[in-house]
Short mmCIF file of C-alpha atoms in Angstrom, two decimals:
data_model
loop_
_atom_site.label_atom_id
_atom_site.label_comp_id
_atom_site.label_asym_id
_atom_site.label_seq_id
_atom_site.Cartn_x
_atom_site.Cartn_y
_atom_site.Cartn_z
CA UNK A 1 117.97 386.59 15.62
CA UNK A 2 115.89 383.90 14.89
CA UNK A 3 114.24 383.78 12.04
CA UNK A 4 112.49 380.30 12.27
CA UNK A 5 109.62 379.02 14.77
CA UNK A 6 106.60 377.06 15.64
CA UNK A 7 103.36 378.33 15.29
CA UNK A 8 101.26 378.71 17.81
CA UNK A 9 100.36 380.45 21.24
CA UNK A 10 103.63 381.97 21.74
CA UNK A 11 102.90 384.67 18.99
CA UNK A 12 100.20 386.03 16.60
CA UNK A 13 101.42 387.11 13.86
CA UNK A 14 98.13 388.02 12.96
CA UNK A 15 97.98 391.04 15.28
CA UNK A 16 98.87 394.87 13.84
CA UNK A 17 102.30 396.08 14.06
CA UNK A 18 103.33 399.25 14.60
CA UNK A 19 106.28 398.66 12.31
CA UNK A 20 106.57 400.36 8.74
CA UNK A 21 108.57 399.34 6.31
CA UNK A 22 108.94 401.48 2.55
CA UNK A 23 109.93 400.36 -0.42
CA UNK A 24 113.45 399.49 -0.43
CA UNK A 25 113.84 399.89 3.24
CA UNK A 26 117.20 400.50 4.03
CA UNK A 27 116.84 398.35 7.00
CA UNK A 28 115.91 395.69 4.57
CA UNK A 29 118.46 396.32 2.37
CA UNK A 30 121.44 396.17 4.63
CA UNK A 31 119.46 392.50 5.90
CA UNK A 32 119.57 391.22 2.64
CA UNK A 33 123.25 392.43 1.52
CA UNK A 34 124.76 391.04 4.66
CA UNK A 35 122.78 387.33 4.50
CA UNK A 36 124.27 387.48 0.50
CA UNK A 37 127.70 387.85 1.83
CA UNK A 38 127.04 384.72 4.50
CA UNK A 39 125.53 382.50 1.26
CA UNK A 40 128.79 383.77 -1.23
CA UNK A 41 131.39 382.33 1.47
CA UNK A 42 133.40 380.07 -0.50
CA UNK A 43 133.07 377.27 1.99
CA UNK A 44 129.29 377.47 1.97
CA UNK A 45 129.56 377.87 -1.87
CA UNK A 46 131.52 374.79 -2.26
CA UNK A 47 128.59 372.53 -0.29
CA UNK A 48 125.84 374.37 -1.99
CA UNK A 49 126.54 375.44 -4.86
CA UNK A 50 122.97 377.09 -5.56
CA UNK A 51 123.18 379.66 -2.75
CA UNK A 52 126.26 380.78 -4.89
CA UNK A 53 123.42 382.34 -7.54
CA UNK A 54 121.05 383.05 -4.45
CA UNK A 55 123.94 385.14 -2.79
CA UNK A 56 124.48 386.91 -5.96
CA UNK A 57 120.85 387.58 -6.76
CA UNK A 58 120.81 389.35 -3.17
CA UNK A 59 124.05 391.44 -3.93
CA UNK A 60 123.42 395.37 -3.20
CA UNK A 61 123.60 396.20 -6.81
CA UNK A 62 120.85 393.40 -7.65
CA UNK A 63 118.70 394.84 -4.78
CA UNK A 64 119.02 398.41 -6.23
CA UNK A 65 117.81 397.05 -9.49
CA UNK A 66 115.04 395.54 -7.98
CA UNK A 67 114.06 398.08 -5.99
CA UNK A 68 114.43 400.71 -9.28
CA UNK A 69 111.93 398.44 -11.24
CA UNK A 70 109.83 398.87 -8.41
CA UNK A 71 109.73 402.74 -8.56
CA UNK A 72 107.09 404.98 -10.98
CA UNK A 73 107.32 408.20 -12.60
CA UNK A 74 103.39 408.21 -12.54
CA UNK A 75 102.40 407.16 -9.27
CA UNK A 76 103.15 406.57 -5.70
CA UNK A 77 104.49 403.08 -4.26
CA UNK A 78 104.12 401.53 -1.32
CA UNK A 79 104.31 397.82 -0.24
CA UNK A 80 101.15 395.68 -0.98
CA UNK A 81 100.71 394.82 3.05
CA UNK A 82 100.62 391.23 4.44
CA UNK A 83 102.47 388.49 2.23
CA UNK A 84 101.91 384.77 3.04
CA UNK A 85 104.39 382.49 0.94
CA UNK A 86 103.93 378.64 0.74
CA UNK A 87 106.92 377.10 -1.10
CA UNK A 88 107.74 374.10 -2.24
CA UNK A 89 109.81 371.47 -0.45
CA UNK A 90 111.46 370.26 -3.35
CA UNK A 91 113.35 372.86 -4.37
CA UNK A 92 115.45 374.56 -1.10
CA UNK A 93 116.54 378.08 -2.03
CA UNK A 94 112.69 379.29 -4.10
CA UNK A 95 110.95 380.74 -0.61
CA UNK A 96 114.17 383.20 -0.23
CA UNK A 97 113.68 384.52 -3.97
CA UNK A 98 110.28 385.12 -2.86
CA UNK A 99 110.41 386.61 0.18
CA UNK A 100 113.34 388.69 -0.54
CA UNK A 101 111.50 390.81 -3.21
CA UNK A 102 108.73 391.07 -1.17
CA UNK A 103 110.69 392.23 1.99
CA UNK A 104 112.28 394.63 -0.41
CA UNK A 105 109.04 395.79 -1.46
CA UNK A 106 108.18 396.40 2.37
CA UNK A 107 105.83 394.07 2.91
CA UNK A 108 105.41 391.93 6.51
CA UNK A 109 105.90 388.33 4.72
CA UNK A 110 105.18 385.03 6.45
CA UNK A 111 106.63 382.12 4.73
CA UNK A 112 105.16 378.72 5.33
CA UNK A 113 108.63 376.10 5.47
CA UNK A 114 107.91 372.08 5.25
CA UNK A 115 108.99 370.37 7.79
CA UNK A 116 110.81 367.98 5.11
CA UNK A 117 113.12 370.78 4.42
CA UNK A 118 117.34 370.15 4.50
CA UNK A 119 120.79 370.76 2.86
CA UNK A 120 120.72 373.74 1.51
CA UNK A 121 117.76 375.45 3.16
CA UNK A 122 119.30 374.52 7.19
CA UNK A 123 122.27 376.22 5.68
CA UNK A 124 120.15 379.14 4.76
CA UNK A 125 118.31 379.30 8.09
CA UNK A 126 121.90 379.26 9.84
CA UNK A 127 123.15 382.11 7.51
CA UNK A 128 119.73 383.70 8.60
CA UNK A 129 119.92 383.73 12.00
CA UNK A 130 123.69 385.23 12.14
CA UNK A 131 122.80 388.10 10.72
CA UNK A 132 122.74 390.82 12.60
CA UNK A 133 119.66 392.69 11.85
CA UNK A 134 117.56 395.75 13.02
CA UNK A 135 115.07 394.20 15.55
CA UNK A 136 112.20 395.48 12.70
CA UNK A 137 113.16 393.10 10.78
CA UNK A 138 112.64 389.94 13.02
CA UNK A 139 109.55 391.87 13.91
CA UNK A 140 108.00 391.79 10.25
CA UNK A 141 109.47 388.67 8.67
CA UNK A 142 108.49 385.54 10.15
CA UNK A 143 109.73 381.84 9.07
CA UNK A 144 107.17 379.34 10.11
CA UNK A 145 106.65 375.48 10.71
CA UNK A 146 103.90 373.51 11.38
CA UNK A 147 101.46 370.82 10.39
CA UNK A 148 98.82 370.33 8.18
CA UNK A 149 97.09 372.27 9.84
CA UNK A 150 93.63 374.34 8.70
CA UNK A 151 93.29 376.53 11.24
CA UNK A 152 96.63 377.97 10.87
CA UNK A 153 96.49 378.39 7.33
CA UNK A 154 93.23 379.30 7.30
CA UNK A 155 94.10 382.30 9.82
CA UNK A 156 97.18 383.06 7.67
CA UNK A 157 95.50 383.30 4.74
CA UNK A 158 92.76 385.93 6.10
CA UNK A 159 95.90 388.12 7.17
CA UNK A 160 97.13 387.92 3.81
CA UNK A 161 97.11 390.98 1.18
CA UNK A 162 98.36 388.62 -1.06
CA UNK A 163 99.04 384.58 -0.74
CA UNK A 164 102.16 382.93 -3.04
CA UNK A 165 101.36 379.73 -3.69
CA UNK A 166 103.96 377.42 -4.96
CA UNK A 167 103.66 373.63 -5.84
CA UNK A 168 101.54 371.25 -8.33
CA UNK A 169 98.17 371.49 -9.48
CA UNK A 170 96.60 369.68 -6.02
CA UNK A 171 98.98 371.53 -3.98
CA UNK A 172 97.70 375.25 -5.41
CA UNK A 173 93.81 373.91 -5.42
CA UNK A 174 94.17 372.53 -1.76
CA UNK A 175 95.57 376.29 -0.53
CA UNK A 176 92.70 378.08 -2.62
CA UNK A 177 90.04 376.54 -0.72
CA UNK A 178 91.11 378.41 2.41
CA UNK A 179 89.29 382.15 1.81
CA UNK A 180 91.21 385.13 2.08
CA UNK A 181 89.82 388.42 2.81
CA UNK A 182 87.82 389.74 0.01
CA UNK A 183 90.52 392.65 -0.82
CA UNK A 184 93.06 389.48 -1.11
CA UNK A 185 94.47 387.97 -4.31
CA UNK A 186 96.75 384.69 -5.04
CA UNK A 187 99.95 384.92 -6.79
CA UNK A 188 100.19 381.18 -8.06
CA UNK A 189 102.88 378.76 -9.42
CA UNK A 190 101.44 375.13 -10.37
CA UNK A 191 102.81 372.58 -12.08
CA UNK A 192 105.27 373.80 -14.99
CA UNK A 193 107.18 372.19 -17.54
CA UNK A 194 110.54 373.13 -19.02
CA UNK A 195 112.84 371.60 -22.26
CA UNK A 196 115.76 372.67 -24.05
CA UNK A 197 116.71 373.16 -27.56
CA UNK A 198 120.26 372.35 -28.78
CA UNK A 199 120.58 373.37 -32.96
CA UNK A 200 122.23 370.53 -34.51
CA UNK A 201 124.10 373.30 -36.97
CA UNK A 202 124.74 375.51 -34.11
CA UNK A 203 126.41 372.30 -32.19
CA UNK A 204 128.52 371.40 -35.27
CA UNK A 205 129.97 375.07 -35.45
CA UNK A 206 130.73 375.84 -31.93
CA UNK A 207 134.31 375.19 -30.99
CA UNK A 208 135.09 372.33 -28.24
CA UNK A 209 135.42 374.86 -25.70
CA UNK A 210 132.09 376.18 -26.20
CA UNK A 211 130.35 372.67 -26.47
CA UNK A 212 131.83 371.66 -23.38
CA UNK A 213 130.40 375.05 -21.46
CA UNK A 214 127.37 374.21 -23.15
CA UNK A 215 127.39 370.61 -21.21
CA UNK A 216 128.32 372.18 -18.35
CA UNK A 217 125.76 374.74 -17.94
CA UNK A 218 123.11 371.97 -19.06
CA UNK A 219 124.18 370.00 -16.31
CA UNK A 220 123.61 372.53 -13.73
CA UNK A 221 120.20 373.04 -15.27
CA UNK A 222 119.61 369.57 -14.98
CA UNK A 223 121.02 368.10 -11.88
CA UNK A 224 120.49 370.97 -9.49
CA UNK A 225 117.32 369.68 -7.38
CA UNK A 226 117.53 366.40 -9.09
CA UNK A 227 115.80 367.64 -12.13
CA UNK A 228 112.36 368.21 -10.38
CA UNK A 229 112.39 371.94 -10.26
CA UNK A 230 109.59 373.86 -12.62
CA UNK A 231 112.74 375.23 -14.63
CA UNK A 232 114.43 371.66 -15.06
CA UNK A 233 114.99 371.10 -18.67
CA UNK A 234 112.87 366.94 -18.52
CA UNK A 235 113.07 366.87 -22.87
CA UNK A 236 116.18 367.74 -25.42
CA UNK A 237 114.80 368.39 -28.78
CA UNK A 238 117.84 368.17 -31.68
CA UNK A 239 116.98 371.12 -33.75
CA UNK A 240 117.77 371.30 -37.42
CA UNK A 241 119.64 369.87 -40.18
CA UNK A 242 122.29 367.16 -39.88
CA UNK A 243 123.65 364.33 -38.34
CA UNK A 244 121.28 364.20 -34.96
CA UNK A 245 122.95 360.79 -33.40
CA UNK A 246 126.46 362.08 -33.38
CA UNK A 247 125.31 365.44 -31.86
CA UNK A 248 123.44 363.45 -29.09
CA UNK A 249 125.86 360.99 -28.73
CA UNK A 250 129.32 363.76 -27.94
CA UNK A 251 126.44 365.89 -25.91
CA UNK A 252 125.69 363.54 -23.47
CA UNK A 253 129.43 361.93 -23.65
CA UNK A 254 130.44 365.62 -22.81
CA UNK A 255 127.62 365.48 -19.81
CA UNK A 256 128.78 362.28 -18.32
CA UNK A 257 132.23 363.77 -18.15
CA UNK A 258 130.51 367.10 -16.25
CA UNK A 259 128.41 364.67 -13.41
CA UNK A 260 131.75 362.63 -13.21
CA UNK A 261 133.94 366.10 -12.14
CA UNK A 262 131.40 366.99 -10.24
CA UNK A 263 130.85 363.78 -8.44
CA UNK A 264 127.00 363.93 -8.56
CA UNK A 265 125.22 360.54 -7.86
CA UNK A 266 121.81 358.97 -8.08
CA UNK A 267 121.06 356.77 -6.06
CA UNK A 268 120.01 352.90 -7.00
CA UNK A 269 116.16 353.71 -6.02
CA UNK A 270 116.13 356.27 -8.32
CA UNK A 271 117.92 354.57 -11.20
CA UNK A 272 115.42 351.62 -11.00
CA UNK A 273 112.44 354.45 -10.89
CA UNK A 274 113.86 356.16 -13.74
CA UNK A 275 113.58 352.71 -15.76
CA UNK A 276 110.43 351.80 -14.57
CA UNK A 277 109.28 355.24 -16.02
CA UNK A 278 111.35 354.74 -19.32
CA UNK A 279 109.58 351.26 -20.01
CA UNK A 280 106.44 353.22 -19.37
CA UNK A 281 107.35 355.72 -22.55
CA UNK A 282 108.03 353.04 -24.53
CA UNK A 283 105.01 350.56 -23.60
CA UNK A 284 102.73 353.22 -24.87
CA UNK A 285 104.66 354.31 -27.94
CA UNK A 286 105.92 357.52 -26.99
CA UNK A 287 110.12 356.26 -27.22
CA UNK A 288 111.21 354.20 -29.25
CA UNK A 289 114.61 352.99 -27.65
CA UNK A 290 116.20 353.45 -24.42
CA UNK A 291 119.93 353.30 -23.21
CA UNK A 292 121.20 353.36 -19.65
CA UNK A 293 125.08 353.60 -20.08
CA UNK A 294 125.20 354.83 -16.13
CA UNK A 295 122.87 355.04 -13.36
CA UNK A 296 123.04 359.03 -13.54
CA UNK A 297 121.70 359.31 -17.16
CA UNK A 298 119.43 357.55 -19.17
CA UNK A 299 118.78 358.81 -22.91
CA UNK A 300 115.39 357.93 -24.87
CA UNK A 301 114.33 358.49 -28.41
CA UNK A 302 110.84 359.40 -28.68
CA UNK A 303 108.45 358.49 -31.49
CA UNK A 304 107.95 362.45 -31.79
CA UNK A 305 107.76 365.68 -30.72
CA UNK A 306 104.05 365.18 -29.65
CA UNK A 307 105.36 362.62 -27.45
CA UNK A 308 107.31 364.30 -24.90
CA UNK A 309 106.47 363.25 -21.08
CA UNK A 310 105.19 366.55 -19.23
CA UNK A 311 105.66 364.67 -16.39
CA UNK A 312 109.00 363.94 -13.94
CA UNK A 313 110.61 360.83 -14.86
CA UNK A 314 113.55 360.96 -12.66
CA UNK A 315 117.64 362.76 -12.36
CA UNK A 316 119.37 362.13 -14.89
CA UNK A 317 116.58 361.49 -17.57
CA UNK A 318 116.75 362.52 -21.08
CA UNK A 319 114.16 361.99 -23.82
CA UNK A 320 115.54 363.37 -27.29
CA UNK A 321 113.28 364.32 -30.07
CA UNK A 322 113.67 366.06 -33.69
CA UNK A 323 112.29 369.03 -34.91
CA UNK A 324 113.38 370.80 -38.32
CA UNK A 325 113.63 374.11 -36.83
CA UNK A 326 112.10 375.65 -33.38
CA UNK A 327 108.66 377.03 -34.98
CA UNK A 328 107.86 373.53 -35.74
CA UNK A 329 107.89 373.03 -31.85
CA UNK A 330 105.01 375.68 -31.61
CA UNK A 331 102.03 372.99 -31.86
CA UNK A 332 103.68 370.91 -29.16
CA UNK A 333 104.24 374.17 -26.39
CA UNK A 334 101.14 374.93 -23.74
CA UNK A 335 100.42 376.87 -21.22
CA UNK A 336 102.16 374.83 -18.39
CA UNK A 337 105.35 374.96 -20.14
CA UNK A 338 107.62 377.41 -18.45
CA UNK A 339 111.26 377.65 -19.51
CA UNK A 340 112.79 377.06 -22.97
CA UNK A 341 116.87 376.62 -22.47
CA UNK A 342 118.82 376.76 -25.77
CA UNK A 343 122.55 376.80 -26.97
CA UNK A 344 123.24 377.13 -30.98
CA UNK A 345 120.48 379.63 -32.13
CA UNK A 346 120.98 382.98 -33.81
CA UNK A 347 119.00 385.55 -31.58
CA UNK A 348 116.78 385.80 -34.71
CA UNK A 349 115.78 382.54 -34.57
CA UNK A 350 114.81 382.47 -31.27
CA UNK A 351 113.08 385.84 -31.83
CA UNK A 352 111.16 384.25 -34.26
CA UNK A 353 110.36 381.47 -32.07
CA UNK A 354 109.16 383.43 -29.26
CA UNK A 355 106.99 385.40 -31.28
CA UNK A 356 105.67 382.26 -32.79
CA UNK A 357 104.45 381.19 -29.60
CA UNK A 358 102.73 384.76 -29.04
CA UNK A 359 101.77 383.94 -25.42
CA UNK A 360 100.30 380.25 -25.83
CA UNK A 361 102.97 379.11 -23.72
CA UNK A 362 106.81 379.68 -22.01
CA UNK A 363 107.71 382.23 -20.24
CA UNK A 364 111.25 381.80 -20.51
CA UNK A 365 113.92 381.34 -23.08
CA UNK A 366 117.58 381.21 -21.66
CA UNK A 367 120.91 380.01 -22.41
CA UNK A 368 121.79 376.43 -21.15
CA UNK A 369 123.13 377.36 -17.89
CA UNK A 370 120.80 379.94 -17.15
CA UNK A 371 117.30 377.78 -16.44
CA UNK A 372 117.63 377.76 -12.78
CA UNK A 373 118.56 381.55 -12.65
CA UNK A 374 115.67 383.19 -10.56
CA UNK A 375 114.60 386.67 -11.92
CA UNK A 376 112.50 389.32 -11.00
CA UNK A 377 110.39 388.31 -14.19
CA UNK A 378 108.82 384.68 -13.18
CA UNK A 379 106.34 382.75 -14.90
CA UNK A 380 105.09 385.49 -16.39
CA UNK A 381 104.74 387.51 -13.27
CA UNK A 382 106.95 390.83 -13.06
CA UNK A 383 107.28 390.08 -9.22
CA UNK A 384 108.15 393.62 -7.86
CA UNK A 385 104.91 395.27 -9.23
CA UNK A 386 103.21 392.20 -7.93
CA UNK A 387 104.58 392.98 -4.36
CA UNK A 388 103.59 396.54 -4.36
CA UNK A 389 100.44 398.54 -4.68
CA UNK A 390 99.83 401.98 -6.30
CA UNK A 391 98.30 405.32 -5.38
CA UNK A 392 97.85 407.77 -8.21
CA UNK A 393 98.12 411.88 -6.86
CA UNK A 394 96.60 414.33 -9.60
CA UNK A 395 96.87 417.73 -8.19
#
C-alpha cells in the first residue's frame, strides 16, 4: 500500500468518499497495531531509537486507552471529519503521533510531509507501506509531498474540519493566512520552549545508580533531534541548597560518559555554531563563563535566571542557572514554555510548583527521560476530544 505521493492531477483528495470510519475503527486499529510491531523490531529499534517509544505509543493497549478517553457517558462521538496536518521537518516521528490519534478518532487525515524529510521518517514510510491494510484505509489516509505551493494548501485547507499546524511562530502565521471553511478551526503548535530542573539536595541523596539513570534519560531528552524539538530541555537550572559546581560538574561528567556509549556526534559546523551562539550570551551579559571540554557539549553559567536563551543555540548546549527552590522560577516561566523535566523533587514540591504557575505557562512537568514522550495530553491540548466532535441525544 502506499501511503506516500505527489499531489496533483492523479487524485483529489478533496472529493467525498463514500468511506466511514467510527471512532476506534477496528480497521484502524488493527493498521496501527501492526505498523507498531514493524517500528518495535529490534533491528529498526537499534537505528532509530525514537520509533522504539513511537511503536510503543501505537501498542493495542495504548490505542484502547486512547480510544476510551475518547468515549462519553453524556453524549455521542463521532470523528470531527477532514484533518489536514502540517508537521515539522525537524523533528521525524511528530506527524505519526498526530495522525494516529486522529485516524483513531475516524477522521480522513491528510498530512503535509517536507520534502527535507530522512532517517527516521523513510524508515517510517517503509514500515508504512508493508503493512497490510484494509484498502479503507489507503482510501482515507493520505501522505503528501509537494512544494510551496498555495493552491494546494489553499485547497487543503478549505477541505479541512480542522488544520494541525506545527512549526515556529512564521511557520503557524504563514498557514493561517490560507482560509478554511467557516465551520473550520486550527489546532496550533508554535514555537515552544522547554528546561529542566535538577534539585541540588535531591542530586546529593540519590544513589550512583540513580544519578547515572538520571544522565541517561537527560541525554535522550537532549540529544534526540539534536536538541531542537519543542520538548528539548535548551536550560538546566540547579535547584536548591548546596554545593551547585560539584553537582554540575559529576552531571555533565556523567552525560559525557552517556553520548560517549552511545556514540552520538556533532558535527564541526555545529560545534563552531554552538560557540558563535555562546559568545553571543556572554557579549550581552546573559553568561558569565563558558567551557567547551568536547565538541558534543558546551556548559554556560548565566548571570541569572532572567537570562535564559528562549532560543536554540545548538546539540549539545547547556546554560546552567540557580534558583533557591522551583517557585522562585515562576517570574521567569511564559506562555511559550512547554515542558518542565525534573529529577530530585518530592512530588510536593513539584505540586507546589505547578500550582504556582496556575496556567501562566508549561504544560508539562516530567521526569528526565520522559520530555520527548508524546501523550495524548499536548501543549495543553487533550488531543482525542480535539479530534472528535459531539452530538448530545435528550430523549
Amino acid at each position: 500500500m502506499s501511503m506516500r505521493f505527489r499531489f496533483g492531477a492523479e487524485g483529489d483528495v478533496t472529493a467525498p468518499s463514500d468511506d466511514r470510519l467510527a471512532v476506534g475503527d477496528p480497521r484502524v486499529v488493527d493498521f496501527l497495531a501492526k505498523l507498531a510491531r514493524k517500528l518495535l523490531a529490534p533491528a529498526l529499534a537499534r537505528r532509530h531509537p525514537e520509533l522504539g517509544s513511537l511503536g510503543y505509543f501505537l501498542r493495542p493497549a495504548e490505542l484502547k486507552r486512547a480510544v476510551d478517553r475518547m468515549r462519553r457517558d453524556d453524549a455521542l462521538v463521532f470523528p470531527r471529519g477532514n484533518v489536514f496536518h502540517i508537521p515539522p521537518a525537524n523533528v521525524d516521528t511528530i506527524f505519526v503521533y498526530s495522525w494516529a490519534l486522529a485516524a483513531l478518532a475516524g477522521n480522513h487525515n491528510v498530512v503535509r510531509i517536507s520534502s527535507r524529510s530522512a532517517g527516521a521518517a523513510e524508515a517510517i514510510f517503509q514500515a508504512l507501506n508493508e503493512v497490510d491494510a484494509d484498502p479503507v484505509i489507503a482510501r482515507t489516509q493520505r501522505m503528501v509531498t509537494y512544494g510551496r505551493d498555495d493552491a494546494v494548501t489553499g485547497a487543503l485547507s478549505r477541505w479541512a474540519d480542522l488544520r494541525v499546524i506545527w512549526g515556529g511562530d512564521a511557520a503557524v502565521e504563514a498557514i493561517r493566512r490560507h482560509p478554511l471553511r467557516p465551520s473550520g478551526r486550527d489546532l496550533t503548535f508554535p514555537d515552544r520552549t522547554s528546561w529542566a530542573v535538577l534539585s541540588i539536595p535531591g542530586w546529593r541523596a540519590a544513589d550512583p545508580a540513580a544519578r547515572k539513570a538520571a544522565a541517561l534519560g537527560f541525554a535522550n531528552d537532549a540529544y534526540w533531534f539534536d536538541q531542537a524539538a519543542c520538548s528539548s530541555p535548551r536550560t538546566v537550572f540547579l535547584v536548591g541548597a548546596g554545593d551547585a559546581e560539584a553537582v554540575r560538574a559529576e552531571f555533565l561528567e556523567l552525560l559525557l560518559e552517556v553520548v560517549d556509549q552511545r556514540g552520538w556526534t556533532v558535527d564541526a559546523a555545529m560545534a563552531v555554531e554552538k560557540r558563535v551562539n555562546a559568545y553571543g550570551l556572554a557579549a550581552t551579559g546573559a553568561a558569565t563563563s563558558m567551557e567547551f571540554p568536547d565538541n558534543r557539549i558546551t556548559s554556560l553559567t548565566l548571570t541569572g535566571s532572567d537570562q535564559v536563551p528562549r532560543r536554540w543555540i545548538g546539540a549539545g548546549a547547556f546554560p546552567f542557572a540557580r534558583a533557591g527552590s522551583l517557585v522562585d522560577l515562576v517570574p521567569v516561566m511564559t506562555r511559550q514554555d512547554q515542558t518542565v523535566s525534573h529529577f530530585g523533587f518530592t512530588p510536593a514540591e513539584l505540586r507546589e510548583f505547578a500550582t504556582a504557575l496556575g496556567g501562566r505557562g508549561v504544560d508539562r512537568i516530567v521526569p528526565f527521560g520522559s520530555a520527548l514522550t508524546f501523550g495524548a495530553m499536548w501543549d495543553g491540548y487533550d488531543l482525542p476530544a480535539e479530534f472528535t466532535r459531539l452530538t448530545t441525544l435528550q430523549t
